[in-house]
Coordinates of C-alpha atoms in Angstrom, one line a residue:
M1 CA 160.0 82.8 -53.4
H2 CA 161.2 84.3 -56.6
S3 CA 161.6 88.0 -57.2
K4 CA 159.1 89.9 -59.4
L5 CA 162.0 90.6 -61.7
Q6 CA 162.9 86.9 -62.0
E7 CA 159.2 86.1 -62.8
E8 CA 159.2 88.8 -65.5
R9 CA 162.4 87.4 -67.0
L10 CA 160.8 83.9 -67.1
D11 CA 157.7 85.2 -68.8
H12 CA 159.8 87.1 -71.4
L13 CA 162.0 84.1 -72.1
L14 CA 159.0 81.8 -72.5
R15 CA 157.5 84.1 -75.1
E16 CA 160.7 84.4 -77.0
F17 CA 161.6 80.7 -76.9
K18 CA 158.1 79.7 -77.9
E19 CA 158.2 82.1 -80.9
D20 CA 161.7 80.9 -81.8
S21 CA 160.6 77.3 -81.8
G22 CA 157.9 77.8 -84.4
R23 CA 156.3 74.4 -83.7
Y24 CA 155.6 75.2 -80.1
R25 CA 154.5 78.8 -80.6
D26 CA 151.1 78.1 -79.0
L27 CA 152.4 75.8 -76.2
E28 CA 150.2 76.0 -73.0
T29 CA 152.5 76.3 -70.0
G30 CA 150.2 76.8 -67.0
D31 CA 150.3 79.7 -64.6
G32 CA 152.6 78.6 -61.9
Y33 CA 156.3 79.5 -61.8
E34 CA 157.5 75.9 -61.7
A35 CA 155.3 74.9 -64.6
K36 CA 156.6 77.8 -66.6
R37 CA 160.2 77.0 -65.7
T38 CA 159.8 73.4 -66.8
A39 CA 158.4 74.6 -70.1
L40 CA 161.3 77.0 -70.6
R41 CA 163.9 74.3 -69.9
S42 CA 162.1 72.0 -72.3
L43 CA 162.2 74.6 -75.0
M44 CA 165.9 75.2 -74.4
N45 CA 166.6 71.4 -74.4
I46 CA 164.9 70.8 -77.8
R47 CA 166.3 73.9 -79.5
M48 CA 168.8 73.1 -82.3
P49 CA 172.0 75.1 -82.5
G50 CA 171.5 78.5 -84.1
K51 CA 171.6 82.2 -83.6
M52 CA 169.4 83.9 -81.0
R53 CA 168.9 87.6 -80.6
E54 CA 171.4 89.3 -78.3
D55 CA 168.7 90.9 -76.2
V56 CA 167.1 87.5 -75.6
L57 CA 170.5 86.0 -74.7
R58 CA 171.1 88.9 -72.2
V59 CA 167.8 88.1 -70.4
Q60 CA 168.6 84.4 -70.4
D61 CA 172.0 85.1 -68.9
E62 CA 170.5 87.3 -66.2
F63 CA 167.8 84.7 -65.4
L64 CA 170.3 81.8 -65.2
S65 CA 172.7 83.8 -63.1
E66 CA 170.0 84.6 -60.6
E67 CA 169.1 80.9 -60.5
V68 CA 172.6 80.0 -59.6
K69 CA 172.5 82.5 -56.7
E70 CA 169.2 81.0 -55.5
K71 CA 170.7 77.5 -55.5
G72 CA 173.9 78.7 -53.8
V73 CA 177.4 78.7 -55.3
I74 CA 179.9 76.3 -53.8
T75 CA 183.6 77.0 -54.0
A76 CA 186.4 74.4 -53.7
E77 CA 187.5 76.1 -50.5
E78 CA 184.1 75.3 -48.9
I79 CA 184.5 71.6 -49.7
P80 CA 186.5 69.6 -47.2
T81 CA 189.5 67.6 -48.5
V82 CA 189.7 63.8 -48.1
K83 CA 192.2 64.5 -45.3
D84 CA 189.8 66.8 -43.4
Q85 CA 186.7 64.7 -44.0
Y86 CA 188.0 61.1 -43.5
G87 CA 191.4 61.6 -41.9
C88 CA 193.1 60.2 -45.0
D89 CA 196.6 61.8 -44.6
G90 CA 198.3 60.2 -47.6
P91 CA 200.3 62.2 -50.1
Y92 CA 197.1 63.4 -51.9
G93 CA 194.7 63.8 -49.0
E94 CA 194.9 67.6 -49.3
K95 CA 194.3 67.6 -53.1
L96 CA 191.2 65.3 -53.3
S97 CA 187.6 65.8 -52.3
L98 CA 184.4 64.0 -52.4
W99 CA 181.3 66.1 -52.7
Q100 CA 177.6 65.1 -53.0
G101 CA 175.3 67.5 -54.8
D102 CA 174.5 69.4 -58.0
I103 CA 177.6 69.9 -60.0
T104 CA 176.2 73.0 -61.7
R105 CA 176.7 74.8 -58.3
L106 CA 180.5 74.4 -58.3
A107 CA 182.7 77.5 -58.8
V108 CA 185.8 75.7 -60.0
G109 CA 188.1 75.8 -63.0
A110 CA 186.2 73.1 -64.8
I111 CA 183.4 70.7 -64.3
V112 CA 183.3 67.5 -66.4
N113 CA 180.3 66.6 -68.5
A114 CA 179.5 63.1 -69.5
A115 CA 178.7 63.8 -73.2
N116 CA 177.4 61.7 -76.0
A117 CA 179.1 61.2 -79.3
Q118 CA 177.0 63.9 -81.0
M119 CA 178.5 66.4 -78.5
L120 CA 175.4 68.7 -78.6
G121 CA 173.9 68.0 -75.3
C122 CA 170.7 66.1 -74.4
F123 CA 167.7 67.0 -76.5
V124 CA 165.2 65.1 -74.3
P125 CA 163.1 67.7 -72.4
C126 CA 164.1 67.9 -68.7
H127 CA 166.0 64.6 -68.9
G128 CA 167.7 63.6 -65.7
C129 CA 171.2 63.1 -67.2
I130 CA 174.1 65.3 -66.3
D131 CA 174.5 66.4 -69.9
N132 CA 171.0 67.9 -69.8
A133 CA 171.6 69.6 -66.4
I134 CA 174.9 71.2 -67.5
H135 CA 173.5 72.5 -70.8
S136 CA 170.3 73.8 -69.1
A137 CA 172.3 75.7 -66.5
A138 CA 174.9 77.1 -68.9
G139 CA 172.5 78.4 -71.4
I140 CA 172.0 77.8 -75.1
Q141 CA 175.4 79.3 -76.0
L142 CA 177.0 76.1 -74.8
R143 CA 175.2 74.0 -77.4
E144 CA 176.2 76.6 -80.0
E145 CA 179.9 76.3 -79.1
C146 CA 179.7 72.5 -79.2
S147 CA 178.0 72.8 -82.6
R148 CA 180.9 74.9 -83.9
Y149 CA 183.4 72.3 -82.7
M150 CA 181.4 69.5 -84.4
R151 CA 181.1 71.4 -87.7
H152 CA 184.8 71.9 -87.7
K153 CA 185.4 68.2 -87.1
K154 CA 182.9 67.2 -89.8
I155 CA 184.6 69.5 -92.4
R156 CA 187.8 67.7 -91.6
Y157 CA 186.7 64.1 -91.1
G158 CA 183.4 63.9 -93.0
P159 CA 179.7 64.4 -92.2
Q160 CA 179.4 61.1 -90.2
Y161 CA 182.0 62.2 -87.6
E162 CA 181.2 61.4 -84.0
E163 CA 183.4 62.4 -81.1
P164 CA 185.5 59.4 -80.1
T165 CA 185.2 57.8 -76.7
G166 CA 187.8 58.9 -74.1
Q167 CA 188.7 62.3 -75.5
A168 CA 188.4 65.7 -73.7
V169 CA 186.9 68.8 -75.3
L170 CA 187.1 72.2 -73.5
T171 CA 184.4 74.8 -73.7
K172 CA 183.4 77.9 -71.8
G173 CA 181.2 77.6 -68.8
Y174 CA 178.9 80.5 -69.8
R175 CA 176.3 81.0 -67.0
L176 CA 177.7 78.2 -64.8
P177 CA 179.8 79.2 -61.8
A178 CA 182.5 77.0 -63.3
E179 CA 184.8 78.8 -65.8
H180 CA 184.9 75.8 -68.2
V181 CA 183.2 72.6 -69.0
I182 CA 185.3 69.6 -70.2
H183 CA 183.2 67.2 -72.2
T184 CA 184.2 63.6 -72.5
V185 CA 182.3 60.7 -74.1
G186 CA 182.4 57.7 -71.8
P187 CA 182.2 54.0 -72.9
I188 CA 178.8 52.4 -73.1
V189 CA 178.4 48.9 -71.6
R190 CA 176.0 47.1 -74.0
D191 CA 176.5 43.4 -73.0
C192 CA 179.3 42.8 -70.6
L193 CA 182.2 44.8 -69.1
T194 CA 185.4 44.3 -71.0
D195 CA 189.0 45.3 -70.5
G196 CA 188.7 47.6 -73.5
L197 CA 185.8 49.5 -71.9
K198 CA 187.8 49.8 -68.7
K199 CA 190.7 51.3 -70.6
D200 CA 188.3 53.7 -72.4
L201 CA 187.0 55.0 -69.0
E202 CA 190.6 55.3 -67.8
D203 CA 191.3 57.4 -70.9
C204 CA 188.4 59.7 -70.1
Y205 CA 190.0 60.6 -66.7
Q206 CA 193.5 60.9 -68.0
N207 CA 192.6 63.1 -70.9
V208 CA 190.5 65.4 -68.8
L209 CA 193.4 65.9 -66.5
K210 CA 195.7 66.5 -69.4
C211 CA 193.3 69.0 -70.8
C212 CA 193.4 70.8 -67.4
M213 CA 197.1 70.9 -67.4
E214 CA 197.3 72.2 -71.0
N215 CA 194.9 75.0 -70.2
G216 CA 196.1 76.0 -66.7
I217 CA 193.0 74.6 -64.9
R218 CA 194.0 73.8 -61.4
T219 CA 190.7 72.8 -59.9
V220 CA 188.4 70.2 -61.6
A221 CA 185.2 68.4 -60.6
F222 CA 184.5 65.0 -62.1
C223 CA 181.0 63.5 -62.4
C224 CA 180.5 59.7 -62.4
I225 CA 181.4 59.2 -66.0
S226 CA 179.6 56.4 -67.8
T227 CA 177.5 55.2 -64.9
G228 CA 173.7 55.5 -65.1
E229 CA 172.5 55.7 -68.8
F230 CA 175.8 54.2 -70.1
R231 CA 175.5 51.3 -67.7
F232 CA 179.1 51.1 -66.5
P233 CA 179.0 49.3 -63.0
N234 CA 179.3 52.0 -60.3
E235 CA 181.8 50.2 -58.2
E236 CA 184.2 49.5 -61.0
A237 CA 183.8 53.0 -62.4
A238 CA 184.7 54.5 -59.0
R239 CA 187.7 52.2 -58.7
I240 CA 189.0 53.3 -62.1
A241 CA 188.3 56.9 -61.4
V242 CA 190.2 57.0 -58.1
K243 CA 193.1 54.8 -59.3
T244 CA 193.6 56.8 -62.5
V245 CA 193.5 60.2 -60.7
L246 CA 195.9 59.0 -58.0
H247 CA 198.4 57.7 -60.6
F248 CA 198.2 61.0 -62.5
L249 CA 198.8 63.0 -59.4
E250 CA 201.9 61.0 -58.6
I251 CA 203.5 62.6 -61.7
Y252 CA 201.7 65.9 -62.1
G253 CA 200.3 66.6 -58.6
Q254 CA 202.0 70.1 -58.5
E255 CA 199.8 71.1 -61.4
F256 CA 196.6 70.8 -59.4
D257 CA 195.1 72.4 -56.3
R258 CA 192.0 70.2 -56.0
V259 CA 190.4 67.3 -57.8
I260 CA 186.8 66.8 -56.7
F261 CA 184.8 63.6 -57.2
N262 CA 181.2 64.8 -57.5
V263 CA 178.4 62.4 -56.8
F264 CA 174.7 62.8 -56.7
K265 CA 173.4 59.5 -55.4
D266 CA 173.9 58.1 -51.9
V267 CA 175.1 54.8 -53.3
D268 CA 177.9 56.5 -55.3
R269 CA 179.0 58.5 -52.2
E270 CA 179.3 55.3 -50.2
I271 CA 181.3 53.7 -53.0
Y272 CA 183.7 56.6 -53.4
E273 CA 184.2 56.8 -49.6
R274 CA 185.4 53.2 -49.6
E275 CA 187.6 53.7 -52.6
L276 CA 189.2 56.9 -51.3
Q277 CA 189.7 55.6 -47.7
G278 CA 191.1 52.3 -49.1
N279 CA 193.6 54.0 -51.4
I280 CA 194.9 56.8 -49.2
T281 CA 195.9 55.4 -45.9
G282 CA 198.5 56.3 -43.4
G283 CA 200.5 58.5 -45.7
H284 CA 200.9 55.9 -48.4
E285 CA 198.9 55.0 -51.5
T286 CA 198.0 51.3 -51.4
S287 CA 198.9 49.2 -54.5
S288 CA 195.8 48.3 -56.6

């Protein structure tokens, strides 16, 4: 059940976002809460960057903050380490975790977003990608910050600029429990998996971790970068993710309190379990 206040916020936001859209001013949304919520998320998803009145943003922030409370915020301390969960007592067993669930619930220093080269989030209404989920939970201010970043880049490099694969871009987290979002554009597998694509994915993980170090972020949650829509094979992606993080921690482990591998699907959880247990055994990292 949703509170009366939350229902009032939803109705208010629907009116404002419909009016703001122009084209969808007369959109029929239905009477139920879930139908209205779907319509609001859709309007947020399709909205181009641009100013919104402060009073509307305030209600949006209150609404999204309440939704986070309803879903339940998860802190790093509540997530077991690999050592606690699987008995992996290698040198990084206390710094690594595997957690299955909605990444937008995590109260950590940063969550990682698998962005696209346009860096503005997903414009497909209620799409199932993580880019859409993160922007929808953060609020429209996240797209606006990403747009400012891209405008700056286009002034410097030209109007056709797209964010290169493998880089890391830091933004605020806005209404997310996470303090920051680190956006990285993963490689897209179009025909076959190549060594170059593997190196690009490795760069994603390395540069996100470097970004954390440069900004004093000690707890980070990675999504499964480039799997799904970008068609990177899940098992190879997990192998690269675990290997790259472990090698980075060998040098800079003191800079991190926790690195979390966040998965959503059962198949990815099973793959990461094998990778983590295979790479952290008996107090020694296996060669791979």
